[in-house]
C-alpha cells in the first residue's frame, strides 16, 4: 500500500464522519432530511465554529422547524430563539430572516422538495450549485457544503471535493486533483472522504495525527 493510501485510510478511520451524521440527520433522498441538510449547510457556511452550527441545526429540529412549511410558518422571533439556544447568537437575527425567506422560496418554487430542484438541474452539477445559491444566505461555501454531503444520496454529484476538501488534501501532502484523491480512498464513500478532508483542512492536529499514524 502506498503512503498516500495509508494517510487516507488513517484519516477516514479516525475522522470519516459526515457533518450530517454529526448533526443527527439520517440523510436520505426524501424532502425532510434534504431540507435539514440545506439548513445545516447554511449554518456551517458562516464564520462560526462547526460545533455551534451543528448544535444549532439540532436546536432548530428540536423546536419543530424541521421542514420548509414549518420554518416558513414560524414567526421571526421563534426562529431567533431557536438559533440562540444552539449558540448561534452572532448571526441569529439575519439568519432567522434568511431561513424564513429561503423556506418560502423552496415552498413556492419547488413545492418544498429539493428533489425538484435536483430535477431542474438535470444532472448538471454547476447548475445545481447555481440553484442552491439562490437561497438567501447560501453563498458558494454553503452550496459546496450541501453538495459535499448530498453526494451520498445524489450520486451524479460524486466525487464532489471542493476547494475546502482539497486544501485538506494539500495539508496531508496528497494530490489536489479530486479524481486522484478519490482513487486513493478505494471503496470509501466520497461524502465520507470529503468530510474527513475538510476536518484536516480546519484542524492542523487532524492532519498531523493522520500523517503520524500512517508513517
mmCIF file of C-alpha atoms in Angstrom:
data_model
loop_
_atom_site.group_PDB
_atom_site.id
_atom_site.type_symbol
_atom_site.label_atom_id
_atom_site.label_comp_id
_atom_site.label_asym_id
_atom_site.label_seq_id
_atom_site.Cartn_x
_atom_site.Cartn_y
_atom_site.Cartn_z
ATOM 1 C CA UNK A 1 0.000 0.000 0.000
ATOM 2 C CA UNK A 2 1.344 3.432 -0.930
ATOM 3 C CA UNK A 3 1.951 6.025 1.754
ATOM 4 C CA UNK A 4 -0.798 8.257 0.301
ATOM 5 C CA UNK A 5 -3.302 5.428 0.622
ATOM 6 C CA UNK A 6 -2.241 4.818 4.215
ATOM 7 C CA UNK A 7 -2.717 8.506 5.001
ATOM 8 C CA UNK A 8 -6.231 8.471 3.545
ATOM 9 C CA UNK A 9 -7.082 5.235 5.360
ATOM 10 C CA UNK A 10 -5.990 6.646 8.724
ATOM 11 C CA UNK A 11 -7.745 9.958 8.104
ATOM 12 C CA UNK A 12 -11.035 8.277 7.224
ATOM 13 C CA UNK A 13 -10.765 5.755 10.030
ATOM 14 C CA UNK A 14 -10.453 8.471 12.679
ATOM 15 C CA UNK A 15 -12.368 11.369 11.121
ATOM 16 C CA UNK A 16 -14.670 9.914 8.474
ATOM 17 C CA UNK A 17 -17.978 11.107 9.839
ATOM 18 C CA UNK A 18 -20.165 13.337 7.738
ATOM 19 C CA UNK A 19 -21.425 16.605 9.162
ATOM 20 C CA UNK A 20 -24.995 15.429 8.578
ATOM 21 C CA UNK A 21 -24.309 12.420 10.808
ATOM 22 C CA UNK A 22 -22.830 14.712 13.446
ATOM 23 C CA UNK A 23 -25.999 16.814 13.348
ATOM 24 C CA UNK A 24 -28.210 13.741 13.727
ATOM 25 C CA UNK A 25 -29.570 13.878 10.174
ATOM 26 C CA UNK A 26 -30.299 10.394 8.759
ATOM 27 C CA UNK A 27 -29.653 11.501 5.200
ATOM 28 C CA UNK A 28 -31.994 10.030 2.609
ATOM 29 C CA UNK A 29 -33.284 11.272 -0.718
ATOM 30 C CA UNK A 30 -36.531 12.454 0.836
ATOM 31 C CA UNK A 31 -37.759 16.011 1.470
ATOM 32 C CA UNK A 32 -37.218 16.463 5.214
ATOM 33 C CA UNK A 33 -33.617 15.159 5.508
ATOM 34 C CA UNK A 34 -32.590 17.116 2.423
ATOM 35 C CA UNK A 35 -34.110 20.275 3.871
ATOM 36 C CA UNK A 36 -32.376 19.721 7.195
ATOM 37 C CA UNK A 37 -29.111 19.349 5.267
ATOM 38 C CA UNK A 38 -29.796 22.633 3.461
ATOM 39 C CA UNK A 39 -30.256 24.384 6.799
ATOM 40 C CA UNK A 40 -27.096 22.767 8.189
ATOM 41 C CA UNK A 41 -25.090 23.882 5.145
ATOM 42 C CA UNK A 42 -26.388 27.418 5.620
ATOM 43 C CA UNK A 43 -25.346 27.414 9.280
ATOM 44 C CA UNK A 44 -21.924 25.870 8.615
ATOM 45 C CA UNK A 45 -21.091 28.424 5.939
ATOM 46 C CA UNK A 46 -20.886 31.300 8.434
ATOM 47 C CA UNK A 47 -17.671 32.278 10.203
ATOM 48 C CA UNK A 48 -18.554 30.315 13.304
ATOM 49 C CA UNK A 49 -17.334 27.105 14.909
ATOM 50 C CA UNK A 50 -18.648 23.996 13.228
ATOM 51 C CA UNK A 51 -19.757 22.546 16.550
ATOM 52 C CA UNK A 52 -22.021 25.562 17.146
ATOM 53 C CA UNK A 53 -23.565 25.201 13.693
ATOM 54 C CA UNK A 54 -24.224 21.507 14.347
ATOM 55 C CA UNK A 55 -25.748 22.242 17.767
ATOM 56 C CA UNK A 56 -27.931 24.936 16.200
ATOM 57 C CA UNK A 57 -29.183 22.593 13.492
ATOM 58 C CA UNK A 58 -30.269 20.237 16.269
ATOM 59 C CA UNK A 59 -31.902 23.103 18.190
ATOM 60 C CA UNK A 60 -33.957 24.103 15.139
ATOM 61 C CA UNK A 61 -35.088 20.498 14.723
ATOM 62 C CA UNK A 62 -35.997 20.244 18.417
ATOM 63 C CA UNK A 63 -38.034 23.457 18.045
ATOM 64 C CA UNK A 64 -40.073 21.756 15.312
ATOM 65 C CA UNK A 65 -38.505 23.769 12.485
ATOM 66 C CA UNK A 66 -37.641 20.648 10.548
ATOM 67 C CA UNK A 67 -39.280 21.248 7.178
ATOM 68 C CA UNK A 68 -39.808 24.319 4.975
ATOM 69 C CA UNK A 69 -43.507 24.570 5.761
ATOM 70 C CA UNK A 70 -42.873 24.816 9.489
ATOM 71 C CA UNK A 71 -39.846 27.085 9.035
ATOM 72 C CA UNK A 72 -41.838 29.500 6.873
ATOM 73 C CA UNK A 73 -44.826 29.326 9.219
ATOM 74 C CA UNK A 74 -42.824 30.150 12.338
ATOM 75 C CA UNK A 75 -42.583 33.771 13.347
ATOM 76 C CA UNK A 76 -39.234 35.558 13.211
ATOM 77 C CA UNK A 77 -38.738 35.597 16.985
ATOM 78 C CA UNK A 78 -39.350 31.859 17.193
ATOM 79 C CA UNK A 79 -36.528 31.306 14.718
ATOM 80 C CA UNK A 80 -34.253 33.751 16.570
ATOM 81 C CA UNK A 81 -34.900 31.966 19.864
ATOM 82 C CA UNK A 82 -34.104 28.544 18.406
ATOM 83 C CA UNK A 83 -30.889 29.854 16.862
ATOM 84 C CA UNK A 84 -29.932 31.356 20.208
ATOM 85 C CA UNK A 85 -30.480 28.076 22.031
ATOM 86 C CA UNK A 86 -27.994 26.484 19.653
ATOM 87 C CA UNK A 87 -25.419 29.162 20.419
ATOM 88 C CA UNK A 88 -25.778 30.888 17.040
ATOM 89 C CA UNK A 89 -26.134 34.342 18.557
ATOM 90 C CA UNK A 90 -23.703 36.357 16.463
ATOM 91 C CA UNK A 91 -25.768 35.874 13.311
ATOM 92 C CA UNK A 92 -29.153 34.973 14.780
ATOM 93 C CA UNK A 93 -31.283 37.898 13.564
ATOM 94 C CA UNK A 94 -30.017 37.910 9.982
ATOM 95 C CA UNK A 95 -30.087 34.106 9.787
ATOM 96 C CA UNK A 96 -33.643 33.970 11.143
ATOM 97 C CA UNK A 97 -34.739 36.221 8.277
ATOM 98 C CA UNK A 98 -32.793 34.241 5.674
ATOM 99 C CA UNK A 99 -34.154 30.888 6.841
ATOM 100 C CA UNK A 100 -37.703 32.191 6.634
ATOM 101 C CA UNK A 101 -37.199 33.640 3.158
ATOM 102 C CA UNK A 102 -35.396 30.502 1.991
ATOM 103 C CA UNK A 103 -38.207 28.271 3.192
ATOM 104 C CA UNK A 104 -40.742 30.406 1.347
ATOM 105 C CA UNK A 105 -38.647 30.175 -1.831
ATOM 106 C CA UNK A 106 -38.420 26.394 -1.538
ATOM 107 C CA UNK A 107 -42.155 26.106 -0.953
ATOM 108 C CA UNK A 108 -43.155 28.458 -3.753
ATOM 109 C CA UNK A 109 -40.726 27.358 -6.454
ATOM 110 C CA UNK A 110 -40.123 23.674 -5.735
ATOM 111 C CA UNK A 111 -43.107 22.657 -3.621
ATOM 112 C CA UNK A 112 -40.957 22.276 -0.522
ATOM 113 C CA UNK A 113 -38.994 19.434 -2.132
ATOM 114 C CA UNK A 114 -35.301 19.793 -3.005
ATOM 115 C CA UNK A 115 -35.594 16.772 -5.287
ATOM 116 C CA UNK A 116 -37.469 19.067 -7.677
ATOM 117 C CA UNK A 117 -34.526 21.459 -7.624
ATOM 118 C CA UNK A 118 -32.295 18.492 -8.438
ATOM 119 C CA UNK A 119 -34.581 17.546 -11.321
ATOM 120 C CA UNK A 120 -34.441 21.100 -12.671
ATOM 121 C CA UNK A 121 -30.637 20.888 -12.773
ATOM 122 C CA UNK A 122 -30.950 17.701 -14.866
ATOM 123 C CA UNK A 123 -27.611 16.198 -13.895
ATOM 124 C CA UNK A 124 -25.646 19.432 -14.361
ATOM 125 C CA UNK A 125 -23.673 19.914 -11.144
ATOM 126 C CA UNK A 126 -22.749 23.523 -11.963
ATOM 127 C CA UNK A 127 -26.436 24.314 -12.461
ATOM 128 C CA UNK A 128 -27.297 22.534 -9.235
ATOM 129 C CA UNK A 129 -24.753 24.649 -7.399
ATOM 130 C CA UNK A 130 -26.155 27.782 -9.029
ATOM 131 C CA UNK A 131 -29.708 26.939 -7.996
ATOM 132 C CA UNK A 132 -28.631 26.321 -4.389
ATOM 133 C CA UNK A 133 -27.050 29.759 -4.297
ATOM 134 C CA UNK A 134 -30.472 31.317 -4.950
ATOM 135 C CA UNK A 135 -31.391 30.631 -1.325
ATOM 136 C CA UNK A 136 -30.791 33.709 0.846
ATOM 137 C CA UNK A 137 -27.503 33.374 2.724
ATOM 138 C CA UNK A 138 -26.331 30.391 0.667
ATOM 139 C CA UNK A 139 -23.151 31.617 -0.951
ATOM 140 C CA UNK A 140 -20.526 29.469 -2.677
ATOM 141 C CA UNK A 141 -19.377 27.934 0.611
ATOM 142 C CA UNK A 142 -22.889 26.905 1.624
ATOM 143 C CA UNK A 143 -23.607 25.353 -1.772
ATOM 144 C CA UNK A 144 -20.337 23.418 -1.603
ATOM 145 C CA UNK A 145 -21.116 22.120 1.885
ATOM 146 C CA UNK A 146 -24.536 20.930 0.772
ATOM 147 C CA UNK A 147 -23.162 19.146 -2.298
ATOM 148 C CA UNK A 148 -20.291 17.526 -0.374
ATOM 149 C CA UNK A 149 -22.855 15.889 1.876
ATOM 150 C CA UNK A 150 -25.660 15.360 -0.663
ATOM 151 C CA UNK A 151 -23.406 13.317 -2.943
ATOM 152 C CA UNK A 152 -24.197 10.457 -0.594
ATOM 153 C CA UNK A 153 -27.747 10.320 -1.981
ATOM 154 C CA UNK A 154 -27.287 12.234 -5.254
ATOM 155 C CA UNK A 155 -24.639 10.092 -6.987
ATOM 156 C CA UNK A 156 -24.399 12.284 -10.073
ATOM 157 C CA UNK A 157 -22.611 14.834 -7.889
ATOM 158 C CA UNK A 158 -19.804 12.474 -6.807
ATOM 159 C CA UNK A 159 -16.948 12.769 -6.336
ATOM 160 C CA UNK A 160 -17.531 16.297 -5.050
ATOM 161 C CA UNK A 161 -14.321 17.507 -3.451
ATOM 162 C CA UNK A 162 -14.400 21.291 -3.359
ATOM 163 C CA UNK A 163 -11.628 23.768 -2.574
ATOM 164 C CA UNK A 164 -12.021 23.283 1.187
ATOM 165 C CA UNK A 165 -11.684 19.497 0.913
ATOM 166 C CA UNK A 166 -8.740 19.823 -1.464
ATOM 167 C CA UNK A 167 -6.993 22.203 0.933
ATOM 168 C CA UNK A 168 -7.161 19.356 3.438
ATOM 169 C CA UNK A 169 -5.623 17.051 0.841
ATOM 170 C CA UNK A 170 -2.816 19.570 0.319
ATOM 171 C CA UNK A 171 -2.136 19.781 4.058
ATOM 172 C CA UNK A 172 -1.787 15.978 4.059
ATOM 173 C CA UNK A 173 0.595 16.023 1.099
ATOM 174 C CA UNK A 174 -1.990 14.355 -1.168
ATOM 175 C CA UNK A 175 -2.765 15.256 -4.791
ATOM 176 C CA UNK A 176 -5.046 18.247 -5.257
ATOM 177 C CA UNK A 177 -6.972 16.512 -8.021
ATOM 178 C CA UNK A 178 -10.450 15.239 -6.999
ATOM 179 C CA UNK A 179 -10.334 12.054 -9.095
ATOM 180 C CA UNK A 180 -6.853 11.115 -7.875
ATOM 181 C CA UNK A 181 -7.725 11.702 -4.223
ATOM 182 C CA UNK A 182 -10.967 9.740 -4.585
ATOM 183 C CA UNK A 183 -8.969 6.915 -6.155
ATOM 184 C CA UNK A 184 -6.735 6.735 -3.084
ATOM 185 C CA UNK A 185 -9.808 6.184 -0.900
ATOM 186 C CA UNK A 186 -10.832 2.890 -2.515
ATOM 187 C CA UNK A 187 -14.389 1.978 -1.551
ATOM 188 C CA UNK A 188 -14.792 4.877 0.886
ATOM 189 C CA UNK A 189 -17.896 6.927 0.110
ATOM 190 C CA UNK A 190 -16.969 10.286 -1.444
ATOM 191 C CA UNK A 191 -19.109 12.132 1.138
ATOM 192 C CA UNK A 192 -17.178 10.479 3.964
ATOM 193 C CA UNK A 193 -13.842 11.247 2.307
ATOM 194 C CA UNK A 194 -14.861 14.868 1.729
ATOM 195 C CA UNK A 195 -15.889 15.345 5.365
ATOM 196 C CA UNK A 196 -12.610 13.859 6.604
ATOM 197 C CA UNK A 197 -10.567 16.082 4.275
ATOM 198 C CA UNK A 198 -12.477 19.162 5.411
ATOM 199 C CA UNK A 199 -11.679 18.299 9.019
ATOM 200 C CA UNK A 200 -7.991 18.065 8.068
ATOM 201 C CA UNK A 201 -8.284 21.480 6.438
ATOM 202 C CA UNK A 202 -9.912 23.021 9.504
ATOM 203 C CA UNK A 203 -7.726 21.390 12.156
ATOM 204 C CA UNK A 204 -3.967 21.008 11.795
ATOM 205 C CA UNK A 205 -3.944 18.358 14.532
ATOM 206 C CA UNK A 206 -6.259 16.122 12.470
ATOM 207 C CA UNK A 207 -3.771 16.192 9.606
ATOM 208 C CA UNK A 208 -0.762 15.653 11.838
ATOM 209 C CA UNK A 209 -2.405 12.723 13.618
ATOM 210 C CA UNK A 210 -3.273 11.041 10.310
ATOM 211 C CA UNK A 211 0.258 11.506 8.977
ATOM 212 C CA UNK A 212 1.761 10.142 12.184
ATOM 213 C CA UNK A 213 -0.444 7.057 12.169
ATOM 214 C CA UNK A 214 0.311 6.369 8.510
ATOM 215 C CA UNK A 215 4.090 6.583 8.936
#
